Amino acid sequence: MRLVHLDLKGAAPRVSYLEQVFPLLSQLGANGVLIEYEDMFPFKGELEILRSPFAYSEEDIERIQQLAEQHKLEVVPLVQTFGHVEFILKHEKYQHLREVERFPNSFNPHVPDTLALLKSILSQVIEKHRRSSWIHIGADEVFHLGEGMDSKNWMSHNKGDVGTMYLKHIKEVLGFLTAQYWGLRALMWDDMLRKISVGALRGEGTGTAVMAPVPGSSAAPALPCHGWPRCACRAWCSPAGRGKGWWDPPLPSRRPQSRAGTVQRCWLSLSRRYDHYSVLCELLPVSIPSLAICLQTLVNGGFTEEAKRKVLDVLGLESVQLEQSTCEGRGAFPGVEIYHMVEQVNGHLKDSILKALEEESAIKGWFSPYHRKHHFGNPRNMESFGSKVLKLHEDWESFVRDLRAQLERIYFPDTVEEWMEENVNPYLDQLRDLVRDYR
């Protein structure tokens, strides 16, 4: 299984863009998509409060699955069941379910309402994914577990530790899935499990879960499978689109080897945020060259010449330079216009504006913040820089209008606005203010 993890907690693309991306994923070697919807799922009834204003519709969810099926991609929905639940616990309605009252990161596993809520969420997601034979329950990075009063009381009365408490909650979640959805297989991240003692694992083992490495790890660790005899996963997990660079994947020098009796799964994570509150990572079109390299590396057991040729052919590029994290050529992949425009923003927007504002002597000497505040200046000196600044402003405003139009084809308004606020406006607003004062 070569799964591409679409983490939709930020910059969720329109379904019309997924129509272009899914065939590309299949062509490059993926055979599944792990979809972490968060607030993009069309929750109903009492759960409707969890929906983003731009959440997918039920028809969208069905269309996504049809597209996946059409391109031979297995859909694995991911529902966080312990940590990474800020999109739930940020709401006052569910604040009482927090492990620590101040922090919306993790569930309190001792409040009966926690499991009841998870059953409702899992049921709604699974009911809309009846084709899927897998469900991923997340369960990674359960920050502050054991710090709440309920947890401290439980550990003191049960002579338990945080690991045992963690496993108890996971068993309850898996027990519900086993009882309610016969034949559905569960996946989870293993970072919390690797901190748990062998004794606790033996005592609380369920024999039902399948583990994968923590996102971002470049090699599959030896899993502490004692007491979890059906742990069936060895996996390579690469962040194919996370952070600030065009790509920064830990490319393996050879194909990850399966152990006897295990199943190999490889995950390529396209995280759009590190958590529900963080800034956006790269946009999906910017991540595609990295994703293509990772997929072809998996297919070929390394980034061989054959893999490189395939990437260049499929993406319509002339060359890729891993060491410099660059690629050359016009490109012919979905969203390539955004790829090149983001290159322009990252490489030229800030520098060109700062150069105009800080290196132009007439601005520094005759149009300082003091001059601007008190509305006076010598026209002779102002005219010496005016035409240059006005031209720079006009060029960037025209560019940004085109960029916004391209972004709006792929993303919903909230994503477009956030990306512009984080990446364009901090620099362009300085130029806008200067031009306003100049005029």
C-alpha angles and dihedrals in degrees: 000000000000105000127187110210111219105196105194100185086108137019095011107188125231114259089245088066093048086056086065097038102049095063088048091053091050092047091052094051109271117135100182146027124219104207120200102189103177106167093352091079116099097241115188138206116002090358094059089098088072094063123106114231085246097045119146116263123238087257089054091053090051091047091051090054092046090052091049092049091047090055096040095251117145113222117223113182116212120211117181108228105177117008131022091046098130091124087064104034095046087076117090088225090067101030091108089065094065119116088220114024095224096052127064095197105097142028125247100237093201099064109091090217090066095067092039090055092046091051090054093048095045091046094053093048095044093047089059091048104050091143090062120097093189136059123189114212097191102208095168130133098014093184119203093010108162094023097094121091093242090055093046091050092048093051093048094048096043099039086235137138135221092270094055090046091050092051092048091059093045090051090053092051092046091045090057092049093047093049097042103036112036113205096015109132123215131222128188141172114259106212093104092045092055089062093054123096120249088240093057091047091051092049097047102030116141102187089218109087130089117210133208129186123273112275111271099028112130098205135040111249124216100266120226092239099164107132091009096080097168097056096137107176139104110168146171113217121194130180096230093173117018133110129017107303127088086245136348106166121157095238112204119229091222141013112286108253122232120226122228111281094015134108120228118229126175124200127200109191121211098185114182094190134011088229139348092275102042128097120268121278119213121323115252096250089054090052097051098091090051091047092049091052092049094048094048090046088057094046094049100035092244140012092286127170088261090053091047093051091050092051092049093046096047095043096039093235129145099216145347125212111196095186092056094036091231139122129197132213137061094276129211105219127117110283095012089141089062090046091059094040092053087051088057092049093048095043106036117010099077096037096049093049096044090048091054094046100041106030100044104098094201090058093047094045105033106020105041124151087267092056090047094048093053097038102236137117144139110269090212092062095037091055090056091070102020101090092046093050094044091051092049090049093048093049095050094044090053091048092049092050089055092045092051091050091052092047092049090057090062107024140049119252095260092057093046092050094047094048092049092047092051101040111022113023099057088067104026092050089062090056091044091053092049092050091048092052092044092054 
